[in-house]
Amino acid sequence: MVTPTGYRLAGYGNMITDRPRMEAYARALRQVLRPGGTVLDIGAGTGIFALLACQYGAGHVHAVEPNDAIEVARAMAAANGCAERITFHRTLSTAVTLPAPADVVISDLRGVLPLFQQHIPSIIDARRRLLAPGGVLIPRRDTLWAALIEDPTTYCPFAEPWLANDYGLDLSAGQPLVVNTWHKVNAKVGQLLVLPQPWATLDYATVESPNVVGKLAWTAERAGTAHALLVWFDTELAEGIGFSNAPGGPELIYGQAFFPLQTPVDLVPGDRIEVRLRADLAAGDYTWQWRTRVHAADGASRVKADFHQSTFFGAPLSTANLRKREASYRPALGEDGQVERFMLSLMDGQTTLDDIARRACQQFPGRFTSWGDAVARAGELSVKYGR
Amino acid sequence: MDKTISMTSRVTAPDSVLVRELGGEAVLLNLDSETYFGLDDVGTRMWAVLTTSPSIAAAHAVLLKEYDVDPGRLASDLLTLVGELVDHGLLILT
């Protein structure tokens, strides 16, 4: 499992002040929680759901968070008189065992979309191991939607800097990469060229795979230039409670995902657009593919656009570095690796960081600018790998 | 169902395989197994011809015009490469 990217405290603050989101989560929790019930809060952050669960009558709460924010959550639990009712687990939920399964599992491990890092594997694992029979998952279900969008302003960085510049330079090598990346946006409903279509539904009570593939098809009803495929989600947190990230609704922290087309496509009424959108969780994060085909309205045989794009094509990588990921590759440690291996080998519960740093300086003379530099490196390793 | 690889076999890349060419070489990502596989420049050209030809024999004919190589050796190399790629789930026999 990949450790999630650390949020800053201000980021957690933004989640708390996102009222449509927070109010829906709070209502859902209050609706499903029985007095004295046990709640598991996965990705607890600063513990807002755990605190609310206590306020709403939970008997006990397990708050799971690998990020340093959990230390703030502890202080907040004490400040709110909940310290005795919350057990904090500073780790990933997949590493947690509970004394008894939880009646409610609440989480928001999404990014812009629910297909984000280890979200779905974490929920599947929690549902199987940590949720009591008949227990409740919040959220229950996310539905992903897609539409084509006309948005030259957002598209600009995907084309202009690479295809034209004021300096007479050929920067075109960047364009094939950047059009294979996606970005968060907050789109307006008037920018949509076609009616939104559901792409996938993630029912967390039954989902078994983190991967999603699905086809979308539209017939253009008005003229316009398609710049991207826009994807967002609606959620049902509990019976009758949820929120939507659709363009035109309240602007939530999630926004929408803007998948640029390889080149903008001018559409006229009657053009048929087919998109095959696929997301695969690989090596800890999602690889996206969007294959777009546009058939001209004036003849079924004329294809106006035929693009195969993927985030795999978007990263500025070297062949040498990609080769280092091959299963058949036989890696050898560079000096950094040798230094870290040496330091880790001395972390035996007996040797101090001071000793480790001094011995590393002797073993690798010239590698560190000072003893302080070496002890800082050893300290980082201690935090990351120590117990 | 296992199929035997022969010169009349046709091969295609499954949807779960992505190919990225960099400087004449290629790296293949198998999304199902989450593994990478590298091809040198010749392997990359073989991949491109194999996945767009109606059979391995047809790919052999195309490549024979491009490389100064013994026909038997080329056939052997193609079958070996296809076998390896099929074993890694990077090609399927159709």
XYZ file of C-alpha atoms in Angstrom:
481
model
C 0.000 0.000 0.000
C 1.204 3.473 -0.851
C 1.181 5.987 1.946
C -1.212 8.765 0.926
C 0.206 12.127 0.108
C 0.181 14.247 3.229
C -2.427 16.966 3.427
C -1.627 20.278 5.011
C -3.758 21.345 7.930
C -5.261 24.101 5.821
C -6.415 21.400 3.416
C -8.294 19.661 6.213
C -9.715 23.040 7.114
C -11.045 23.434 3.582
C -12.782 20.088 3.856
C -14.430 21.133 7.103
C -15.601 24.477 5.724
C -17.038 22.840 2.608
C -20.552 23.122 3.994
C -22.543 21.078 1.471
C -20.084 18.226 1.934
C -19.818 18.471 5.719
C -23.518 18.923 6.321
C -24.335 15.895 4.161
C -21.761 13.759 5.969
C -23.008 14.934 9.373
C -26.634 14.212 8.486
C -25.736 10.791 7.130
C -23.787 9.907 10.255
C -26.601 11.078 12.540
C -29.137 9.104 10.492
C -27.365 5.752 10.577
C -25.674 5.789 13.980
C -27.434 3.889 16.767
C -26.780 4.951 20.380
C -23.685 3.229 21.696
C -22.636 2.030 18.252
C -19.046 1.667 17.126
C -17.730 3.863 14.334
C -14.627 3.419 12.214
C -13.395 6.668 10.650
C -10.954 5.862 7.829
C -8.698 8.698 6.721
C -9.763 10.615 9.787
C -7.481 13.591 9.187
C -8.036 15.966 12.079
C -10.857 13.759 13.327
C -13.962 15.775 12.469
C -16.125 12.724 11.716
C -14.839 10.956 14.822
C -15.769 13.952 16.981
C -19.205 14.189 15.389
C -19.737 10.473 15.954
C -19.085 11.015 19.671
C -21.461 13.966 19.674
C -24.141 11.829 18.031
C -23.889 9.065 20.619
C -21.260 6.604 19.456
C -20.094 4.223 22.151
C -16.634 4.070 20.685
C -14.819 5.433 17.638
C -11.705 4.161 15.911
C -10.014 6.986 14.008
C -7.456 5.804 11.449
C -5.011 8.221 9.877
C -1.389 7.741 8.789
C -0.778 11.490 8.473
C 0.670 13.692 11.247
C -2.744 15.373 11.406
C -3.800 12.612 13.774
C -1.820 14.345 16.514
C -4.070 17.377 16.098
C -7.059 15.061 16.206
C -5.916 13.746 19.591
C -5.780 17.271 20.971
C -9.215 18.029 19.581
C -10.632 14.862 21.107
C -9.338 15.957 24.487
C -10.693 19.478 24.004
C -14.133 18.076 23.216
C -14.258 15.521 26.026
C -14.036 12.595 23.606
C -10.546 11.312 24.385
C -11.846 8.270 26.293
C -14.144 7.246 23.473
C -11.766 7.546 20.541
C -8.958 5.126 19.786
C -6.472 6.622 17.362
C -4.625 4.368 14.924
C -1.737 6.102 13.229
C -1.509 3.828 10.240
C -3.402 2.741 7.148
C -6.760 1.041 7.676
C -5.451 -2.047 5.914
C -3.015 -2.485 8.807
C -5.661 -2.065 11.526
C -7.360 -4.806 13.485
C -10.299 -3.957 15.742
C -11.384 -5.709 18.946
C -14.885 -5.897 17.465
C -16.186 -4.932 14.030
C -17.647 -1.468 13.585
C -21.342 -0.706 13.079
C -20.522 2.239 10.845
C -17.532 2.840 8.567
C -17.272 6.454 7.462
C -14.668 7.711 5.012
C -13.823 10.219 2.364
C -10.690 8.920 0.688
C -11.528 10.428 -2.663
C -9.544 12.919 -4.646
C -11.236 14.886 -7.390
C -12.832 11.533 -8.232
C -13.490 8.426 -6.151
C -10.935 6.593 -8.299
C -8.033 7.856 -6.268
C -4.998 5.991 -4.931
C -6.007 3.176 -2.558
C -9.542 4.430 -1.843
C -11.446 1.478 -3.226
C -9.090 -1.291 -2.023
C -9.242 0.302 1.435
C -13.052 0.271 1.447
C -13.175 -3.311 0.181
C -10.764 -4.362 2.917
C -12.721 -2.487 5.612
C -16.010 -3.955 4.442
C -14.608 -7.474 4.629
C -12.644 -7.275 7.886
C -13.756 -4.304 9.934
C -17.511 -3.820 9.324
C -20.028 -5.754 11.386
C -22.624 -7.870 9.559
C -25.473 -5.516 8.713
C -23.184 -2.552 9.313
C -23.371 0.660 7.334
C -20.874 2.225 4.940
C -20.786 5.998 4.457
C -20.730 6.710 1.527
C -23.017 4.047 0.102
C -22.554 4.780 -3.544
C -20.796 7.165 -5.941
C -21.922 7.706 -9.508
C -19.438 9.075 -12.027
C -20.694 11.285 -14.833
C -19.106 12.560 -18.019
C -19.768 15.144 -20.715
C -17.842 17.011 -23.374
C -16.908 20.547 -22.522
C -16.053 23.679 -24.478
C -13.456 25.549 -22.466
C -10.675 27.266 -24.463
C -9.311 28.991 -21.385
C -8.643 25.786 -19.448
C -7.376 24.126 -22.620
C -4.872 26.891 -23.325
C -1.983 25.439 -21.238
C -2.404 22.152 -23.086
C -1.599 23.756 -26.431
C -0.445 27.337 -26.596
C 2.873 27.284 -24.698
C 4.004 24.240 -26.679
C 2.781 25.092 -30.158
C 3.443 28.831 -30.286
C 5.642 31.139 -28.276
C 7.190 34.580 -28.598
C 10.768 33.342 -28.530
C 11.002 31.452 -31.814
C 11.628 28.180 -29.985
C 10.318 24.740 -30.864
C 8.658 23.518 -27.662
C 6.388 21.034 -29.403
C 7.907 18.026 -27.624
C 5.959 19.010 -24.522
C 2.524 18.990 -26.122
C 2.082 15.210 -26.620
C 2.873 14.769 -22.945
C 0.702 17.483 -21.486
C -2.426 16.446 -23.405
C -2.115 13.092 -21.681
C -2.560 14.572 -18.232
C -5.776 15.625 -16.523
C -6.510 18.574 -14.281
C -9.015 19.658 -11.672
C -11.386 22.396 -12.783
C -14.598 24.044 -11.675
C -16.654 24.110 -14.841
C -19.830 26.022 -15.593
C -22.925 24.221 -16.794
C -23.112 26.432 -19.885
C -19.782 25.025 -21.065
C -21.179 21.516 -21.528
C -21.690 20.621 -25.178
C -23.729 17.489 -24.548
C -25.969 16.158 -21.807
C -24.057 14.396 -19.033
C -24.089 10.611 -19.067
C -23.388 8.204 -16.211
C -20.102 6.414 -16.774
C -19.892 4.159 -13.735
C -21.477 3.491 -10.367
C -19.406 2.444 -7.394
C -21.648 0.648 -4.934
C -19.384 0.295 -1.933
C -21.398 -2.600 -0.491
C -20.562 -4.738 -3.488
C -17.619 -3.241 -5.366
C -14.848 -5.807 -5.805
C -12.416 -4.131 -8.208
C -10.765 -0.734 -8.152
C -10.719 -0.656 -11.948
C -13.462 0.831 -14.097
C -14.071 0.771 -17.823
C -17.094 2.062 -19.671
C -18.290 3.526 -22.944
C -19.976 6.842 -23.531
C -21.738 7.989 -26.682
C -23.429 11.203 -27.698
C -24.891 12.819 -30.753
C -24.052 16.506 -30.817
C -27.150 18.670 -30.640
C -25.417 22.016 -30.986
C -22.296 23.360 -32.634
C -19.237 24.047 -30.554
C -15.613 23.105 -29.995
C -14.980 20.136 -27.733
C -11.852 20.702 -25.688
C -12.102 17.951 -23.133
C -14.004 15.192 -21.484
C -15.259 16.383 -18.108
C -15.783 13.785 -15.364
C -17.273 14.250 -11.890
C -19.188 12.312 -9.282
C -22.386 12.433 -7.276
C -22.583 10.609 -4.000
C -25.258 8.975 -1.915
C -23.904 8.935 1.611
C -26.977 7.386 3.237
C -30.625 6.927 2.315
C -31.733 10.183 0.720
C -28.570 12.104 1.662
C -25.807 13.097 -0.728
C -24.289 15.817 -2.851
C -23.257 16.448 -6.424
C -20.155 17.893 -8.012
C -21.910 18.571 -11.307
C -21.107 21.845 -13.063
C -23.659 24.414 -12.083
C -24.078 23.120 -8.550
C -22.432 24.434 -5.386
C -18.649 24.556 -5.822
C -17.282 21.773 -3.624
C -13.687 20.894 -2.808
C -13.677 18.079 -5.344
C -14.368 20.014 -8.567
C -14.321 18.051 -11.816
C -11.630 16.256 -13.802
C -10.737 17.830 -17.167
C -9.369 15.239 -19.598
C -8.139 17.284 -22.591
C -8.639 16.029 -26.123
C -5.502 15.587 -28.202
C -6.685 18.517 -30.283
C -9.914 20.511 -29.978
C -12.681 19.116 -32.188
C -15.245 21.330 -33.897
C -18.637 19.674 -33.570
C -21.753 20.287 -35.595
C -25.224 18.981 -34.816
C -25.450 15.317 -35.715
C -21.801 14.443 -35.113
C -21.497 11.198 -33.165
C -18.963 11.048 -30.363
C -17.812 7.815 -28.744
C -15.515 7.724 -25.742
C -14.105 4.680 -24.030
C -12.909 5.739 -20.603
C -10.867 3.373 -18.506
C -9.186 3.692 -15.113
C -6.795 1.072 -13.772
C -5.146 1.145 -10.390
C -1.508 0.248 -11.006
C 1.515 0.785 -8.784
C -0.501 2.735 -6.223
C -2.222 5.235 -8.486
C -4.604 5.306 -11.398
C -3.636 5.024 -15.023
C -6.361 6.647 -17.111
C -7.150 6.003 -20.761
C -9.603 7.980 -22.826
C -10.184 6.902 -26.425
C -12.238 9.386 -28.382
C -13.739 8.910 -31.804
C -15.874 11.504 -33.571
C -17.904 10.520 -36.633
C -18.969 13.361 -38.876
C -22.657 14.065 -39.206
C -22.294 14.279 -42.975
C -21.286 10.662 -43.441
C -20.899 7.633 -41.204
C -17.563 6.727 -42.762
C -15.810 10.036 -42.087
C -13.929 10.132 -38.814
C -13.225 13.665 -37.640
C -11.134 12.626 -34.680
C -9.613 9.413 -33.366
C -7.524 9.833 -30.226
C -6.021 7.361 -27.776
C -4.798 9.203 -24.722
C -3.510 7.947 -21.400
C -1.800 9.269 -18.340
C 0.819 6.605 -19.092
C 1.804 8.729 -22.093
C 1.823 11.927 -20.040
C 4.699 11.586 -17.620
C 8.066 12.987 -18.739
C 9.965 9.736 -18.236
C 13.135 8.314 -19.667
C 13.405 4.834 -21.121
C 16.180 4.154 -18.636
C 13.961 4.935 -15.662
C 11.020 2.968 -17.010
C 13.328 0.011 -17.620
C 14.287 0.109 -13.941
C 10.700 -0.862 -13.163
C 10.745 -4.009 -15.266
C 10.337 -7.254 -13.360
C 13.417 -8.661 -15.082
C 15.630 -5.672 -14.217
C 18.557 -6.413 -11.901
C 19.049 -3.257 -9.876
C 22.233 -2.229 -8.130
C 22.253 0.327 -5.333
C 23.655 3.752 -6.013
C 25.517 5.627 -3.293
C 22.328 7.054 -1.784
C 20.922 3.562 -1.543
C 24.130 2.264 0.018
C 24.061 5.037 2.608
C 20.463 4.322 3.520
C 21.031 0.576 3.635
C 24.007 1.146 5.952
C 21.962 3.369 8.260
C 18.987 1.005 8.285
C 21.265 -1.928 9.135
C 22.304 -0.106 12.299
C 18.714 0.543 13.462
C 18.655 -2.351 15.906
C 17.007 -0.730 18.896
C 20.421 -0.301 20.558
C 22.308 2.195 18.441
C 21.494 5.905 18.758
C 20.931 8.170 15.792
C 24.041 10.019 16.929
C 26.121 6.827 16.572
C 24.503 5.916 13.280
C 25.260 9.374 11.882
C 28.904 9.293 13.040
C 29.492 5.838 11.619
C 27.830 6.823 8.343
C 30.142 9.833 8.111
C 33.144 7.500 8.590
C 31.850 4.917 6.130
C 30.964 7.476 3.454
C 33.464 10.334 3.866
C 32.479 13.390 1.898
C 28.891 12.187 1.545
C 27.581 14.472 4.268
C 28.363 18.137 4.723
C 28.220 17.758 8.506
C 27.272 15.434 11.305
C 23.974 17.328 11.506
C 23.293 16.507 7.867
C 23.884 12.810 8.579
C 21.755 12.731 11.708
C 18.928 14.454 9.828
C 19.025 11.734 7.166
C 19.093 9.003 9.805
C 16.202 10.720 11.574
C 14.109 10.711 8.404
C 14.732 6.993 8.017
C 13.884 6.447 11.662
C 10.523 8.193 11.254
C 9.724 6.365 8.042
C 10.805 2.854 8.942
C 11.216 2.761 12.719
C 8.722 1.197 15.071
C -7.717 -22.222 -23.651
C -4.046 -22.510 -24.574
C -3.189 -21.987 -28.207
C -0.018 -23.078 -29.928
C 2.029 -20.305 -31.463
C 2.793 -20.816 -35.124
C 3.647 -18.650 -38.071
C -0.038 -18.582 -39.026
C -1.020 -17.170 -35.626
C -2.328 -13.638 -35.399
C -1.418 -11.605 -32.346
C -2.985 -8.505 -30.857
C -2.270 -6.391 -27.826
C -4.915 -6.669 -25.100
C -6.709 -3.527 -23.932
C -4.875 -3.800 -20.644
C -1.495 -3.180 -22.293
C -0.165 0.299 -22.936
C 2.872 0.957 -25.110
C 5.049 3.985 -24.881
C 7.836 4.614 -27.344
C 10.808 6.620 -26.212
C 13.773 7.202 -28.466
C 13.026 4.221 -30.694
C 12.638 1.848 -27.764
C 9.410 0.935 -26.049
C 8.131 0.243 -22.582
C 4.994 -1.842 -22.218
C 2.788 -1.537 -19.132
C 0.555 -4.471 -18.315
C -2.231 -2.941 -16.245
C -3.481 -6.346 -15.103
C -0.191 -7.452 -13.584
C 1.059 -3.894 -12.904
C 4.371 -4.794 -14.528
C 6.604 -3.101 -17.071
C 8.367 -4.766 -19.972
C 11.037 -3.174 -22.140
C 11.747 -3.646 -25.820
C 14.893 -2.531 -27.624
C 14.665 -0.838 -31.011
C 14.396 -4.101 -32.952
C 11.851 -5.523 -30.505
C 9.864 -2.310 -30.764
C 9.746 -2.576 -34.541
C 8.781 -6.250 -34.294
C 5.967 -5.334 -31.890
C 4.657 -2.642 -34.212
C 4.635 -4.955 -37.241
C 3.293 -7.981 -35.354
C 0.336 -6.074 -33.905
C -0.684 -4.699 -37.288
C -0.205 -7.815 -39.403
C -2.728 -10.556 -40.133
C -0.244 -13.250 -39.064
C 3.245 -13.752 -37.747
C 4.181 -14.949 -41.214
C 2.994 -11.657 -42.685
C 5.024 -9.746 -40.114
C 7.994 -11.953 -40.986
C 7.664 -10.950 -44.645
C 7.613 -7.255 -43.776
C 10.571 -7.471 -41.425
C 12.609 -9.581 -43.843
C 12.631 -6.606 -46.200
C 13.852 -4.290 -43.463
C 16.599 -6.348 -41.838
C 19.538 -8.198 -43.338
C 18.866 -11.459 -41.547
C 18.533 -15.137 -42.289
C 14.822 -15.948 -42.773
C 14.973 -18.921 -40.440
C 16.677 -16.891 -37.759
C 14.104 -14.123 -38.048
C 11.247 -16.608 -37.796
C 12.820 -18.133 -34.715
C 13.362 -14.706 -33.130
C 9.770 -13.674 -33.838
C 8.327 -16.835 -32.351
C 10.543 -16.483 -29.290
C 9.503 -12.862 -28.792
C 5.828 -13.644 -29.270
C 6.088 -16.523 -26.814
C 7.672 -14.290 -24.210
C 5.128 -11.514 -24.724
C 2.218 -13.952 -24.579
C 3.617 -15.422 -21.353
C 3.662 -11.914 -19.848
C 0.125 -11.169 -21.000
C 1.374 -8.495 -23.384
C 0.061 -10.192 -26.534
C -2.843 -12.507 -27.116
C -3.301 -15.042 -29.910
C -6.445 -14.433 -31.897
